[in-house]
Amino acid sequence: MARITASVYTSHVPAIGAAMDLGKTQEAYWQPLFAGYEYSRQWLRDNTPDVVFLVYNDHANAFSLDFIPTFALGTAAHYEVADEGWGPRPVPPAEGHAELAAHIAQSVIQEDFDLTLVNRMPIDHGFTVPLSLMCGEVPPTGQWPFKVIPLAVNVVQYPVPSGRRCFQLGQAIRRAVASFDEDLNVHIWGTGGMTHQLQGPRAGLINRDWDNRFLDRLIAEPAQLAQMPHIDYVREAGSEGIELVMWLIARGAMADVAGGPAPVQKHRFYHVPASNTAVGHLILEEA
Ligand code: DHB
Ligand code: FE
């Protein structure tokens, strides 16, 4: 049987990808950020999964205002790297696990979650930056060390899904993975956040206290955290802080939410700022 063995949470920022691609990771501005991922890279080498179910948001690259799926599940065998205006990042495309994705679609849709299925979805910084942070530099000729299943969540154009809905979806994804009849080690990653606002009079907003309380609650009381309304995210975490609802999908897929033991916290990291964003990172392993 397939099983989820860990969840990983990390922010994404395009400038992080650019820092890696341009060889700037040891510069004074970036060094403390990348130091926070050294443990994670070793952990991932020691605990390499077969598949990463990667929850992220597209930033008008695969999608646009022409069509706005709330939850778009990637069911492809292959994902090209998006050109966000400066050419695609020099990182490998990602290979999908189409069979497990199809099974998750079948299971989750029959549990009444209306996913959109996507067979062609170029992956933007929301996807490639978490991969780069966790895997480090991958040679241009190389491959990412696992297959992926992308879930693109609309957190860009209102109305966006509630934290509660995201948390429920994570629980359904857990059941779907557990009913796949192949021995696969699966991680689920929740990405985006933490506090940031890129526009308007409050551009540059960072809220350290709120972010750290979010991390505390994500670990200890995710079901209560999932009840938090959008207005609290926008007020306290900034307009782009709403990306954090995606972390609740990954957290909802952990065993304790289904009545099992609490996960083990392997790593927690927080750093301000990266570009305009507060960076948070967490690794939870199943007990
Ligand atoms: C930044 C952060 C984001 O989440 C994003 O999608 C684009 C830019 C930033 O802080 O620069
Ligand atoms: Fe973003």
Coordinates of C-alpha atoms and ligand atoms in Angstrom, one line a residue:
M1 CA 0.0 0.0 0.0
A2 CA 1.1 3.6 -0.6
R3 CA 1.5 5.6 2.6
I4 CA 2.2 9.2 3.6
T5 CA 5.3 9.3 5.8
A6 CA 6.0 13.0 6.2
S7 CA 4.7 16.5 5.5
V8 CA 6.9 19.4 4.6
Y9 CA 6.0 23.1 4.7
T10 CA 7.9 25.9 3.0
S11 CA 7.5 29.4 1.6
H12 CA 8.2 30.2 -2.1
V13 CA 9.8 33.4 -3.4
P14 CA 11.0 33.9 -7.0
A15 CA 14.1 35.6 -5.7
I16 CA 15.2 32.4 -3.8
G17 CA 15.2 30.6 -7.1
A18 CA 17.2 33.4 -8.8
A19 CA 19.7 33.4 -5.9
M20 CA 20.3 29.7 -6.5
D21 CA 20.4 30.0 -10.3
L22 CA 22.9 33.0 -10.2
G23 CA 25.2 31.5 -7.5
K24 CA 24.4 34.0 -4.8
T25 CA 23.4 31.7 -2.0
Q26 CA 26.5 32.5 0.1
E27 CA 26.1 36.3 -0.1
A28 CA 25.3 37.9 3.2
Y29 CA 21.7 38.5 2.4
W30 CA 21.0 34.9 1.4
Q31 CA 23.3 32.8 3.5
P32 CA 21.1 32.7 6.7
L33 CA 18.1 31.6 4.6
F34 CA 19.9 28.8 2.9
A35 CA 21.5 27.7 6.2
G36 CA 18.0 27.0 7.5
Y37 CA 17.5 24.4 4.7
E38 CA 20.8 22.5 5.2
Y39 CA 19.2 20.1 7.7
S40 CA 16.2 19.6 5.4
R41 CA 18.4 18.7 2.4
Q42 CA 20.2 16.0 4.4
W43 CA 16.9 14.8 5.8
L44 CA 15.4 14.5 2.3
R45 CA 18.5 12.6 1.1
D46 CA 18.1 10.2 4.1
N47 CA 14.3 10.0 3.6
T48 CA 13.8 10.2 -0.2
P49 CA 10.2 9.4 -1.0
D50 CA 9.0 7.8 -4.2
V51 CA 6.4 10.6 -4.8
V52 CA 5.9 14.1 -3.5
F53 CA 2.3 15.3 -3.6
L54 CA 3.1 19.0 -3.9
V55 CA 0.4 21.6 -3.0
Y56 CA 1.3 25.0 -4.5
N57 CA -0.2 27.9 -6.3
D58 CA 0.3 29.0 -9.8
H59 CA 0.9 32.8 -10.4
A60 CA -0.9 33.3 -13.7
N61 CA 1.6 31.2 -15.6
A62 CA -0.2 27.8 -16.2
F63 CA -3.5 29.5 -15.7
S64 CA -4.8 33.1 -16.1
L65 CA -8.0 35.0 -15.5
D66 CA -9.4 33.1 -18.5
F67 CA -10.0 30.1 -16.3
I68 CA -9.6 29.8 -12.5
P69 CA -9.8 26.3 -11.1
T70 CA -10.0 26.2 -7.3
F71 CA -8.2 22.8 -7.0
A72 CA -6.3 21.6 -10.1
L73 CA -4.8 18.2 -9.8
G74 CA -1.9 17.4 -12.2
T75 CA -2.4 14.0 -13.8
A76 CA 0.4 14.3 -16.3
A77 CA 3.5 12.2 -16.6
H78 CA 5.7 15.3 -17.2
Y79 CA 5.7 18.9 -16.1
E80 CA 7.7 21.5 -18.0
V81 CA 9.2 24.5 -16.2
A82 CA 7.2 27.7 -16.9
D83 CA 8.7 30.8 -18.5
E84 CA 7.7 33.6 -16.1
G85 CA 9.2 36.3 -18.3
W86 CA 12.9 35.7 -18.0
G87 CA 13.0 32.3 -19.6
P88 CA 12.4 29.1 -17.7
R89 CA 14.6 28.5 -14.6
P90 CA 17.6 26.2 -15.4
V91 CA 16.2 23.3 -13.4
P92 CA 14.9 20.0 -14.7
P93 CA 11.3 19.4 -15.6
A94 CA 9.4 17.3 -13.0
E95 CA 8.2 13.7 -13.7
G96 CA 4.7 13.0 -12.6
H97 CA 3.3 9.8 -11.1
A98 CA 0.3 9.6 -13.4
E99 CA -1.1 6.3 -12.0
L100 CA -1.2 7.5 -8.4
A101 CA -2.6 10.9 -9.6
A102 CA -5.4 9.1 -11.5
H103 CA -6.2 7.0 -8.4
I104 CA -6.3 10.1 -6.2
A105 CA -8.6 11.9 -8.7
Q106 CA -10.9 8.9 -8.7
S107 CA -11.0 8.6 -4.9
V108 CA -11.2 12.3 -4.0
I109 CA -13.8 13.2 -6.6
Q110 CA -15.9 10.3 -5.5
E111 CA -15.7 11.7 -2.0
D112 CA -17.4 14.8 -3.4
F113 CA -14.4 17.1 -3.8
D114 CA -14.7 18.7 -7.3
L115 CA -11.2 18.7 -8.5
T116 CA -10.2 20.0 -12.0
L117 CA -7.9 17.5 -13.8
V118 CA -5.0 19.0 -15.7
N119 CA -2.8 17.1 -18.1
R120 CA -0.6 20.0 -19.2
M121 CA 0.5 22.5 -16.5
P122 CA 3.9 24.3 -16.7
I123 CA 5.2 24.6 -13.1
D124 CA 6.2 28.1 -11.9
H125 CA 8.2 29.4 -8.9
G126 CA 5.5 28.2 -6.6
F127 CA 6.5 24.7 -7.4
T128 CA 10.2 24.9 -8.5
V129 CA 11.4 27.0 -5.6
P130 CA 10.2 24.6 -2.9
L131 CA 11.9 21.8 -5.0
S132 CA 15.2 23.8 -5.1
L133 CA 15.1 24.7 -1.4
M134 CA 14.6 21.1 -0.4
C135 CA 16.8 19.3 -3.0
G136 CA 19.5 21.9 -3.5
E137 CA 21.2 22.5 -6.9
V138 CA 20.3 19.8 -9.4
P139 CA 22.6 19.5 -12.4
P140 CA 20.8 20.8 -15.5
T141 CA 21.1 17.4 -17.1
G142 CA 19.9 15.7 -13.9
Q143 CA 16.5 14.8 -12.5
W144 CA 14.6 15.6 -9.3
P145 CA 15.0 12.6 -7.0
F146 CA 11.3 11.6 -6.9
K147 CA 8.1 11.8 -8.9
V148 CA 5.6 14.5 -8.2
I149 CA 1.8 15.1 -8.2
P150 CA 1.0 18.8 -8.3
L151 CA -2.1 20.2 -6.8
A152 CA -2.5 23.9 -7.8
V153 CA -4.8 25.8 -5.5
N154 CA -6.3 29.2 -6.4
V155 CA -5.2 31.7 -3.8
V156 CA -4.7 34.5 -6.3
Q157 CA -8.2 35.5 -7.4
Y158 CA -11.1 35.7 -5.0
P159 CA -13.1 33.7 -4.0
V160 CA -10.3 31.4 -2.7
P161 CA -11.0 28.1 -0.8
S162 CA -11.4 28.3 3.0
G163 CA -8.8 26.8 5.3
R164 CA -11.5 24.4 6.5
R165 CA -12.1 23.1 3.0
C166 CA -8.3 22.7 2.5
F167 CA -8.0 20.8 5.7
Q168 CA -10.9 18.5 4.7
L169 CA -9.3 17.9 1.3
G170 CA -6.0 16.9 2.9
Q171 CA -7.9 14.2 4.9
A172 CA -9.4 12.9 1.6
I173 CA -6.0 12.8 0.0
R174 CA -4.7 10.8 2.9
R175 CA -7.5 8.2 2.4
A176 CA -6.8 8.2 -1.4
V177 CA -3.1 7.5 -1.0
A178 CA -3.7 4.8 1.6
S179 CA -6.0 2.9 -0.8
F180 CA -3.5 2.8 -3.7
D181 CA -2.4 -0.8 -4.1
E182 CA 1.4 -0.3 -4.6
D183 CA 4.1 0.1 -2.1
L184 CA 5.0 3.8 -2.4
N185 CA 6.5 6.2 0.1
V186 CA 4.7 9.5 -0.3
H187 CA 5.5 13.0 1.1
I188 CA 2.9 15.8 1.1
W189 CA 4.2 19.3 0.9
G190 CA 2.3 22.5 1.6
T191 CA 3.9 25.6 0.1
G192 CA 3.6 29.4 -0.1
G193 CA 3.2 32.0 2.7
M194 CA 4.2 33.1 5.2
T195 CA 3.1 36.7 5.8
H196 CA 3.6 39.0 2.8
Q197 CA 1.8 41.6 0.8
L198 CA 3.1 42.6 -2.6
Q199 CA 0.8 45.5 -3.4
G200 CA -1.0 48.6 -2.1
P201 CA -0.2 50.8 0.9
R202 CA 0.7 47.8 3.1
A203 CA 3.2 46.3 0.6
G204 CA 6.1 44.8 2.5
L205 CA 4.0 43.8 5.5
I206 CA 5.6 41.1 7.7
N207 CA 4.1 39.8 11.0
R208 CA 6.6 37.7 12.9
D209 CA 4.3 37.0 15.9
W210 CA 1.4 35.9 13.8
D211 CA 3.6 33.7 11.7
N212 CA 5.1 31.9 14.7
R213 CA 1.7 31.5 16.3
F214 CA 0.5 30.0 12.9
L215 CA 3.4 27.5 13.1
D216 CA 2.6 26.6 16.7
R217 CA -1.0 26.0 15.9
L218 CA -0.3 24.1 12.7
I219 CA 1.7 21.6 14.7
A220 CA -0.5 21.4 17.8
E221 CA -4.1 22.3 16.9
P222 CA -4.6 22.2 13.1
A223 CA -8.3 21.5 13.2
Q224 CA -8.9 24.8 15.2
L225 CA -6.5 26.7 13.0
A226 CA -8.4 25.5 9.9
Q227 CA -11.5 27.4 11.2
M228 CA -9.7 30.8 10.8
P229 CA -11.6 33.0 8.3
H230 CA -10.0 34.6 5.3
I231 CA -10.3 38.1 6.7
D232 CA -7.9 37.2 9.5
Y233 CA -5.3 36.0 7.0
V234 CA -5.6 39.2 5.0
R235 CA -5.6 41.5 8.0
E236 CA -2.8 39.8 9.9
A237 CA -0.7 38.1 7.2
G238 CA -1.2 40.4 4.2
S239 CA -3.0 39.8 0.9
E240 CA -0.5 37.2 -0.2
G241 CA -0.4 35.6 3.2
I242 CA -3.6 33.8 2.2
E243 CA -1.2 31.3 0.4
L244 CA -1.0 29.7 3.9
V245 CA -4.3 27.9 3.5
M246 CA -2.4 25.5 1.3
W247 CA -0.4 24.3 4.4
L248 CA -3.6 23.0 5.8
I249 CA -4.0 20.5 3.0
A250 CA -0.7 18.9 3.9
R251 CA -1.4 19.1 7.6
G252 CA -4.9 17.5 7.1
A253 CA -3.2 14.5 5.5
M254 CA -1.3 13.5 8.6
A255 CA -2.2 10.5 10.7
D256 CA -3.2 12.3 13.9
V257 CA -6.0 14.1 12.1
A258 CA -7.5 10.7 11.3
G259 CA -7.1 9.6 15.0
G260 CA -3.5 8.3 14.8
P261 CA -0.5 9.4 16.8
A262 CA 0.9 13.0 16.6
P263 CA 3.6 13.6 14.1
V264 CA 7.2 14.2 15.1
Q265 CA 8.6 17.6 14.5
K266 CA 12.0 17.1 12.7
H267 CA 12.8 20.7 11.8
R268 CA 11.4 24.2 12.2
F269 CA 12.9 27.4 10.7
Y270 CA 11.8 31.0 10.3
H271 CA 13.6 33.8 8.6
V272 CA 12.7 37.4 7.7
P273 CA 12.9 38.6 5.0
A274 CA 13.4 37.0 1.6
S275 CA 12.4 39.7 -0.9
N276 CA 9.1 40.9 0.5
T277 CA 8.2 37.6 2.3
A278 CA 8.6 36.0 5.7
V279 CA 9.9 32.5 5.2
G280 CA 8.7 29.6 7.3
H281 CA 9.6 26.0 7.1
L282 CA 8.6 22.9 9.0
I283 CA 9.1 19.1 8.6
L284 CA 6.7 16.7 10.3
E285 CA 7.4 13.0 10.2
E286 CA 4.8 10.3 10.9
A287 CA 5.5 8.7 14.3
Ligands
DHB1 C1 7.2 37.4 -3.8 C2 6.5 36.4 -3.0 C3 5.6 35.6 -3.6 O1 4.9 34.7 -3.0 C4 5.4 35.6 -5.0 O2 4.6 34.7 -5.5 C5 6.1 36.6 -5.7 C6 7.0 37.4 -5.1 C7 8.2 38.3 -3.1 O3 8.3 38.4 -1.9 O4 9.0 38.9 -3.9
FE2 FE 3.4 33.5 -4.3

